[in-house]
XYZ file of C-alpha atoms in Angstrom:
560
model
C 215.545 124.769 -146.706
C 217.241 125.733 -149.665
C 221.247 126.159 -149.573
C 223.527 127.661 -151.965
C 225.747 124.773 -151.837
C 223.088 122.291 -152.662
C 222.403 123.791 -156.122
C 224.147 121.981 -159.074
C 227.199 123.143 -160.230
C 226.681 123.811 -163.609
C 223.300 126.031 -162.903
C 225.902 127.951 -161.203
C 227.776 129.073 -163.294
C 225.103 129.824 -166.014
C 222.953 131.950 -163.561
C 226.398 133.735 -162.855
C 227.249 134.304 -166.473
C 223.895 135.615 -166.558
C 224.330 138.262 -163.808
C 227.782 139.089 -164.996
C 226.471 139.743 -168.504
C 223.786 141.717 -167.692
C 226.116 143.801 -165.781
C 228.468 144.611 -168.575
C 225.574 146.019 -170.572
C 224.839 148.598 -167.849
C 226.585 151.476 -166.361
C 230.551 150.913 -166.064
C 231.524 148.706 -162.755
C 231.983 151.118 -159.640
C 235.223 150.945 -157.969
C 233.304 149.671 -155.163
C 230.174 147.862 -155.156
C 228.185 146.191 -152.161
C 224.916 144.298 -151.866
C 222.272 144.872 -148.701
C 219.151 142.619 -148.965
C 216.330 145.916 -148.182
C 215.813 149.596 -150.005
C 216.987 152.764 -148.906
C 214.260 154.466 -146.644
C 214.817 157.745 -146.834
C 217.714 159.944 -147.703
C 216.944 163.343 -145.343
C 218.990 162.877 -141.762
C 216.196 164.681 -140.712
C 214.311 161.121 -140.689
C 216.483 158.394 -140.850
C 216.873 155.689 -138.867
C 218.116 153.181 -140.725
C 221.577 151.141 -140.783
C 220.917 151.032 -144.455
C 219.998 154.943 -144.614
C 222.923 155.782 -142.458
C 226.140 153.933 -144.683
C 224.840 156.691 -147.783
C 223.968 159.803 -145.256
C 228.140 159.676 -144.103
C 228.345 159.527 -147.853
C 226.778 162.417 -149.018
C 226.962 164.726 -145.907
C 229.487 165.547 -143.181
C 229.180 166.954 -139.860
C 231.122 169.295 -137.556
C 233.091 165.625 -136.385
C 233.348 162.610 -138.321
C 234.072 158.970 -137.533
C 237.833 157.124 -138.268
C 237.511 154.682 -140.534
C 238.775 152.024 -138.692
C 238.483 152.826 -135.113
C 235.550 154.946 -135.574
C 236.325 157.652 -133.066
C 235.320 161.148 -133.269
C 237.705 163.225 -135.773
C 237.493 167.078 -136.853
C 235.285 166.496 -139.890
C 233.727 170.156 -140.993
C 235.520 171.520 -137.791
C 239.174 171.986 -137.933
C 239.344 172.391 -134.343
C 236.939 172.806 -131.334
C 237.744 175.075 -127.964
C 235.886 173.337 -125.292
C 234.696 175.491 -121.588
C 236.493 174.398 -118.392
C 233.410 173.272 -117.250
C 232.291 171.103 -120.356
C 229.292 173.348 -121.260
C 230.535 175.286 -123.829
C 231.408 174.002 -127.645
C 232.883 177.072 -130.066
C 233.523 174.756 -133.792
C 235.974 176.204 -135.836
C 234.810 175.454 -139.436
C 237.468 175.026 -141.779
C 237.759 177.661 -144.877
C 237.937 174.806 -147.491
C 234.723 172.984 -146.581
C 232.473 173.234 -149.831
C 228.982 171.956 -150.981
C 229.038 169.982 -154.075
C 227.927 173.273 -155.685
C 230.813 174.556 -154.738
C 229.306 176.951 -151.841
C 231.277 177.673 -148.755
C 229.991 175.512 -145.540
C 229.335 177.584 -142.866
C 228.168 178.013 -139.162
C 224.614 178.912 -140.831
C 224.254 175.670 -142.354
C 224.344 174.013 -139.283
C 221.866 176.187 -137.330
C 219.534 175.616 -140.488
C 219.855 171.692 -140.123
C 219.549 171.927 -135.989
C 216.958 174.148 -136.082
C 214.706 171.749 -138.573
C 215.450 169.039 -136.080
C 213.400 170.733 -133.439
C 210.543 172.552 -135.922
C 210.065 168.996 -137.993
C 210.921 166.136 -135.289
C 213.074 163.242 -136.760
C 213.627 159.644 -134.556
C 217.128 161.283 -133.530
C 215.594 164.686 -132.316
C 215.908 163.759 -129.030
C 219.467 163.649 -129.019
C 219.406 167.833 -129.780
C 217.828 167.877 -125.823
C 221.615 167.790 -124.367
C 221.647 171.823 -126.255
C 220.670 173.724 -123.722
C 216.427 174.801 -123.699
C 216.284 172.864 -127.180
C 213.811 170.540 -125.854
C 211.507 172.901 -124.438
C 211.531 174.745 -127.689
C 210.687 171.467 -129.493
C 207.593 171.369 -127.294
C 206.610 175.043 -127.727
C 206.786 174.865 -131.248
C 204.874 171.586 -131.273
C 201.967 173.219 -129.264
C 202.352 176.340 -131.608
C 201.566 174.405 -134.302
C 198.859 172.546 -132.953
C 197.042 175.189 -131.594
C 198.525 178.954 -132.863
C 195.665 181.088 -131.603
C 196.073 179.930 -128.190
C 199.697 179.338 -128.216
C 202.828 182.118 -129.110
C 205.306 181.248 -130.977
C 208.507 180.267 -129.205
C 211.378 182.379 -129.654
C 214.649 180.108 -131.177
C 217.251 182.652 -129.555
C 216.915 181.397 -126.145
C 217.984 177.673 -127.926
C 222.086 177.425 -126.816
C 222.880 177.798 -130.336
C 225.232 180.894 -131.890
C 226.632 182.026 -135.230
C 229.352 183.801 -134.068
C 230.785 184.395 -137.716
C 230.265 182.454 -141.286
C 232.646 179.831 -139.728
C 232.233 179.792 -135.686
C 229.739 177.785 -134.413
C 229.160 177.939 -130.430
C 226.706 175.145 -128.655
C 225.682 175.379 -125.084
C 224.976 172.461 -123.502
C 222.425 171.447 -120.533
C 224.898 169.470 -118.819
C 228.498 168.088 -119.763
C 228.037 165.262 -122.349
C 230.502 163.407 -121.976
C 230.301 162.626 -126.168
C 229.385 165.104 -127.609
C 231.913 165.256 -130.456
C 230.674 161.700 -131.152
C 227.421 162.685 -131.361
C 228.668 165.232 -134.217
C 229.106 162.539 -136.245
C 225.850 161.594 -136.792
C 222.755 162.441 -139.234
C 221.081 164.198 -137.139
C 223.878 167.015 -136.811
C 224.279 167.107 -140.450
C 224.531 170.527 -142.147
C 222.036 171.102 -144.822
C 222.085 173.301 -147.700
C 219.090 176.050 -147.638
C 219.528 177.936 -150.840
C 219.018 174.741 -153.055
C 216.303 173.280 -150.569
C 214.323 176.286 -151.157
C 212.376 175.181 -154.574
C 210.763 172.307 -152.069
C 209.789 174.146 -149.325
C 206.236 174.199 -147.946
C 204.584 177.113 -145.806
C 201.883 176.992 -143.784
C 199.569 179.939 -144.761
C 198.220 180.178 -140.921
C 201.562 179.344 -138.845
C 204.319 180.289 -141.081
C 205.428 176.916 -140.441
C 208.473 175.779 -142.892
C 208.384 172.235 -144.337
C 210.161 170.681 -147.733
C 209.040 168.142 -149.687
C 211.137 164.551 -149.622
C 211.778 165.699 -153.326
C 215.052 167.303 -152.330
C 217.276 164.358 -151.385
C 216.923 162.843 -154.995
C 219.743 162.256 -157.381
C 221.497 165.803 -157.223
C 220.961 167.025 -153.383
C 223.569 169.158 -152.522
C 225.635 167.629 -149.875
C 229.181 168.009 -148.676
C 230.175 164.632 -148.159
C 232.946 162.570 -149.697
C 230.448 161.402 -152.307
C 227.525 163.063 -154.582
C 224.256 160.671 -155.218
C 224.140 160.416 -159.100
C 220.906 157.578 -159.298
C 219.078 156.182 -157.112
C 216.380 153.649 -158.828
C 213.678 152.374 -156.186
C 214.951 148.793 -155.023
C 217.333 148.348 -157.495
C 220.997 150.572 -156.969
C 221.921 153.090 -155.768
C 225.023 155.175 -157.654
C 227.322 157.306 -155.812
C 230.421 159.484 -157.565
C 233.507 160.804 -155.709
C 233.025 165.059 -154.737
C 235.605 167.435 -156.654
C 234.491 170.034 -154.291
C 234.964 167.791 -150.760
C 238.037 169.864 -148.901
C 239.392 166.058 -148.473
C 239.339 164.634 -151.260
C 242.960 163.502 -151.888
C 242.441 160.836 -148.619
C 238.943 159.516 -150.574
C 240.491 156.437 -152.939
C 237.320 155.534 -154.723
C 235.958 157.352 -157.803
C 232.739 155.791 -157.724
C 230.287 153.482 -155.424
C 227.039 151.272 -155.931
C 225.020 150.132 -154.099
C 222.748 147.041 -155.309
C 219.262 146.316 -153.771
C 218.770 142.368 -154.082
C 216.038 141.006 -151.864
C 216.843 137.626 -152.501
C 219.445 135.574 -150.063
C 220.602 133.460 -152.667
C 220.731 136.468 -155.683
C 222.870 138.624 -153.355
C 225.402 135.851 -152.890
C 225.353 134.993 -156.843
C 226.113 138.616 -157.135
C 229.249 138.224 -155.044
C 230.362 135.121 -156.397
C 230.190 136.350 -159.863
C 232.560 139.436 -159.207
C 229.937 141.451 -159.511
C 230.160 142.791 -156.283
C 233.215 143.357 -153.679
C 230.807 143.101 -150.013
C 227.873 142.226 -148.224
C 227.542 142.875 -145.164
C 224.922 141.324 -144.188
C 225.469 137.067 -144.705
C 222.157 135.256 -144.730
C 222.283 131.901 -142.005
C 221.180 130.143 -145.386
C 224.666 130.350 -146.619
C 227.005 131.340 -143.984
C 227.430 128.568 -141.653
C 228.084 126.689 -145.044
C 230.584 129.129 -146.006
C 232.157 128.832 -142.492
C 232.428 124.770 -142.351
C 233.998 125.077 -145.821
C 237.025 127.537 -143.884
C 236.176 129.939 -146.371
C 238.760 133.137 -145.351
C 236.181 135.708 -146.986
C 233.693 135.148 -144.319
C 234.240 137.791 -141.232
C 231.967 136.972 -138.412
C 232.777 139.000 -135.177
C 230.884 140.620 -132.157
C 227.932 143.100 -132.564
C 226.609 146.321 -130.691
C 223.558 145.507 -129.908
C 220.616 142.823 -129.735
C 217.627 141.289 -131.267
C 214.000 141.483 -129.708
C 210.618 140.875 -129.621
C 209.205 144.884 -129.354
C 205.623 144.460 -127.699
C 203.046 146.822 -127.856
C 202.318 148.474 -124.092
C 199.070 150.790 -124.913
C 195.996 149.535 -122.660
C 194.084 149.636 -126.084
C 195.014 148.683 -129.900
C 194.575 151.564 -132.301
C 191.004 150.116 -132.889
C 189.967 150.581 -129.412
C 190.104 146.510 -128.271
C 191.626 145.798 -124.873
C 195.108 144.922 -125.010
C 196.125 141.855 -123.080
C 199.886 142.759 -123.900
C 199.342 146.235 -121.251
C 199.347 143.175 -118.700
C 202.772 142.544 -117.169
C 202.235 139.045 -116.108
C 201.317 138.208 -119.452
C 204.571 139.310 -120.733
C 206.734 137.841 -118.499
C 204.473 134.263 -119.384
C 205.600 134.907 -122.774
C 209.307 135.995 -122.109
C 209.630 132.734 -120.498
C 207.796 130.260 -122.586
C 210.574 130.100 -125.125
C 214.212 129.103 -125.683
C 216.047 131.266 -127.559
C 219.398 128.876 -127.889
C 217.238 126.753 -130.482
C 217.029 130.126 -132.199
C 220.393 130.891 -132.136
C 221.234 127.169 -133.027
C 218.827 126.309 -135.646
C 217.740 129.587 -137.529
C 220.540 131.909 -136.802
C 223.833 129.617 -136.807
C 226.128 132.880 -136.836
C 227.890 133.031 -133.109
C 225.019 134.894 -131.894
C 224.395 133.990 -128.129
C 220.853 133.580 -126.289
C 219.905 137.133 -124.532
C 217.971 137.848 -121.450
C 218.672 141.733 -121.067
C 218.615 144.411 -123.523
C 221.930 145.841 -123.096
C 224.564 143.388 -124.648
C 226.768 142.688 -120.691
C 229.608 143.062 -122.544
C 229.904 145.864 -124.803
C 230.701 148.859 -122.015
C 233.497 148.040 -119.317
C 232.313 148.642 -115.859
C 228.846 148.641 -117.119
C 226.538 146.002 -115.054
C 223.911 143.779 -116.671
C 221.754 141.824 -114.779
C 219.838 138.610 -116.611
C 216.281 139.219 -117.105
C 213.645 136.471 -117.354
C 215.570 132.860 -118.038
C 212.962 130.382 -119.879
C 210.587 128.711 -117.460
C 207.788 127.255 -118.927
C 205.922 125.912 -115.705
C 206.139 128.974 -114.064
C 205.117 130.625 -117.234
C 201.913 129.194 -117.398
C 201.500 129.733 -113.676
C 201.570 133.473 -114.506
C 199.698 133.309 -117.636
C 196.807 131.587 -115.439
C 196.884 134.316 -113.107
C 195.266 136.959 -115.850
C 192.103 136.978 -117.780
C 193.980 134.583 -119.682
C 193.668 131.252 -118.195
C 192.808 128.636 -120.607
C 193.106 131.075 -123.209
C 193.477 129.663 -126.904
C 194.586 132.818 -127.908
C 195.202 136.530 -127.024
C 192.859 138.816 -128.999
C 194.730 141.157 -131.281
C 197.813 139.718 -130.709
C 200.241 138.479 -134.147
C 203.854 138.567 -134.478
C 204.763 141.251 -137.594
C 207.971 140.786 -139.059
C 209.654 141.930 -142.422
C 209.092 139.287 -145.423
C 212.763 140.026 -147.143
C 214.359 138.395 -144.496
C 213.812 134.597 -144.200
C 215.006 133.880 -141.082
C 212.761 136.246 -139.695
C 210.485 134.055 -140.574
C 211.292 130.850 -139.380
C 212.193 133.317 -136.162
C 208.241 133.860 -135.734
C 207.452 130.367 -136.354
C 209.705 129.227 -134.287
C 208.281 131.045 -131.400
C 204.659 130.913 -131.999
C 205.460 127.074 -132.419
C 206.554 127.389 -128.832
C 204.253 129.528 -127.312
C 201.546 126.819 -128.804
C 203.331 124.276 -127.190
C 204.224 125.651 -123.944
C 201.384 128.292 -123.248
C 198.722 126.729 -125.236
C 198.231 129.990 -127.031
C 197.806 130.003 -130.752
C 199.425 133.449 -131.905
C 199.381 134.015 -135.898
C 202.398 135.220 -137.239
C 201.963 137.717 -140.370
C 204.407 139.419 -143.066
C 204.797 142.697 -144.567
C 207.256 144.459 -146.662
C 210.038 146.097 -144.561
C 209.255 149.488 -145.045
C 204.718 148.462 -144.582
C 206.365 147.069 -141.684
C 208.098 150.292 -140.294
C 205.096 152.457 -141.137
C 203.303 150.364 -139.415
C 205.326 150.288 -136.315
C 206.196 153.795 -136.258
C 201.959 154.413 -136.571
C 201.879 152.034 -133.179
C 199.459 149.820 -135.023
C 201.022 146.449 -134.287
C 201.276 144.305 -131.448
C 204.420 141.944 -131.585
C 207.355 142.220 -134.199
C 210.722 141.650 -134.679
C 213.085 144.481 -133.985
C 216.594 145.204 -133.227
C 218.455 148.062 -131.770
C 222.711 148.918 -132.768
C 224.327 151.528 -130.639
C 225.036 154.707 -132.188
C 227.754 155.806 -129.959
C 230.075 154.301 -127.445
C 227.625 154.751 -123.961
C 225.034 153.200 -122.651
C 222.804 156.011 -122.943
C 222.898 155.185 -126.627
C 220.574 152.254 -125.698
C 218.415 153.494 -122.867
C 217.571 156.812 -124.352
C 215.370 155.031 -127.090
C 212.745 154.026 -124.305
C 212.174 157.534 -122.998
C 209.037 158.326 -122.938
C 209.464 161.417 -125.631
C 211.552 159.028 -127.461
C 209.925 158.692 -131.505
C 212.178 155.485 -131.238
C 210.076 154.343 -128.015
C 208.115 151.848 -130.353
C 206.308 150.153 -127.982
C 204.683 153.378 -126.460
C 206.645 152.320 -122.870
C 206.442 155.255 -120.032
C 207.699 154.952 -116.647
C 208.857 158.221 -115.217
C 210.969 156.426 -112.613
C 212.949 155.639 -115.592
C 213.142 159.402 -117.027
C 213.960 160.723 -113.874
C 217.495 157.992 -114.286
C 217.936 159.139 -117.364
C 217.639 162.526 -116.564
C 219.382 162.486 -113.200
C 222.488 160.695 -115.479
C 222.649 163.450 -118.041
C 223.185 165.715 -114.957
C 226.179 163.442 -113.389
C 229.246 164.531 -114.335
C 230.856 162.120 -111.789
C 231.557 158.618 -114.371
C 231.040 155.606 -112.157
C 227.948 157.256 -110.118
C 226.375 158.595 -114.056
C 226.550 154.229 -114.560
C 225.002 153.087 -111.505
C 221.873 155.434 -112.367
C 222.003 154.032 -115.783
C 221.983 150.527 -114.736
C 218.911 150.569 -112.828
C 217.289 152.342 -115.775
C 218.692 149.533 -118.074
C 216.882 147.622 -115.139
C 213.846 148.179 -115.208
C 213.556 148.459 -119.000
C 214.640 144.299 -118.753
C 211.717 143.750 -115.622
C 209.020 145.503 -117.242
C 209.140 143.747 -120.493
C 209.056 146.587 -123.206
C 210.832 143.900 -125.170
C 211.191 140.597 -124.824
C 215.543 140.133 -125.650
C 216.065 137.218 -128.308
C 219.877 137.396 -128.703
C 222.500 139.714 -128.881
C 223.605 140.543 -132.988
C 226.973 139.212 -134.478
C 227.796 140.650 -137.924
C 228.635 138.809 -140.665
C 230.532 140.298 -143.643
C 231.418 138.683 -146.679
C 234.768 140.389 -148.737
C 237.659 139.456 -150.363
C 241.513 139.863 -149.351
C 241.677 142.700 -152.366
C 239.047 144.937 -150.351
C 240.614 147.617 -147.894
C 239.040 150.095 -145.544
C 236.400 147.785 -144.195
C 236.495 147.925 -140.347
C 235.327 145.307 -137.571
C 234.412 147.208 -135.282
C 231.245 146.053 -133.527
C 229.453 149.233 -134.360
C 228.928 148.167 -137.663
C 229.728 151.596 -139.388
C 231.141 151.693 -142.660
C 232.709 155.055 -143.416
C 233.353 154.430 -147.728
C 235.424 157.881 -147.528
C 238.293 154.971 -147.293
C 237.573 152.212 -148.625
C 239.038 151.015 -151.826
C 239.127 148.093 -154.031
C 242.797 146.432 -155.637
C 242.064 145.469 -158.798
C 245.125 144.518 -160.207
C 246.081 141.238 -161.119
C 246.728 138.287 -158.829
C 245.960 140.786 -155.485
């Protein structure tokens, strides 16, 4: 396997020099530059769900609440204050009059109403978070029914939804039930406002229904945002450049005038950029180089606990898209697969950055007081017995089943092959592996055109529901298409439960169903691995792995 330190030093110096020279010939160096191995997928807050998109969204937009750069606690954003009713079901947000869009327009309550309504009428992967709002879920479904058959179904009345613009700077939100973490949700991209006047040129109106959608071109450079930065450049698979917004209400607390994200899909290229001084932060240190850096005692490698897990997502529909039977719809097959490979080898020999083997979906230590029971252990003998109870006794493969992974991550290739090798040794099954570029892989997963894929989930807010909600039968993020009505009921009961302890017990039972029915096979609990020097400030080491670039800056004084 390629190792950075095995490359001759002279060659490294030549490569570093070439990179530095080429950088000097382009635009001036940004105040803060970071490198990631994959490109942005979308900058439409309606559709985003991946971390690389979220990072930039927090720069371009700001919600009613934002996140403290170091603690990630919710803090006032566009809203200067909020009144909460005694029963905690009605939130009245007071918008600060100094909040402006990047074109100078005032940010008003109607901008939130417009964006949130769009989230219900053109649903995205996080539309389900709006279900906490009174009548939002029934409206979403009724609107979808109307679009599907406008002759049969009446267009629903949006005024039934618990959202009211009281005046330009006052927004009232009525909830179905008290939500302990509602202010945290207000900082998420799914609740960002949008500037409708600048989007009108991208409107597309269905003549039959009057439904309005927007061409994604509205997210290109020049997009009108209300965050600390504006989008200046977006070059496909190369770079994204942001510059400080002159209209942002809190620009006095934005120390960097420019932020640049470089896309370098090659692991060695990422590190060479960093070693050349061309970038200040790498938020994902590859296990190809990270362990050796740690062994050298480098103090710019930062490894700390994560807020999620990696797993194999399994498609559970009885038939695949081509109409053929799906072997994974048999729980015994899933159990056999889960129990027939050792995860320690993946953590110790492939990842090598402090990851811990997982038998559960939700990591057992991230929510104090939330109990997680261990799932299926490694037991090759029992796995073979379970497989022999199915229609695949003595089979050499599982028809239609393969392991899909993103081609731009070397460790995923090694992981997929390792698992396939163990299934061959312990079950006698030949399961092929296949790679796809990350965007193609995502599209296949979204379209349910896969059987097994390597996936992960990082929690978005400090509550177990950030994990359990993903697996609701109505959730767009439910990639396995797992449907369990008992699970949905437990989650619904937890939503209505006002006693925190009773609520946790309900969510614990829901999580047990996820682990028992194996819509996913846990692999390991993730860690975060950052690479940055001591002169970089504002990068937090919070397990939630969210970086607020609003407060990031680099001290470039000599000797710093």
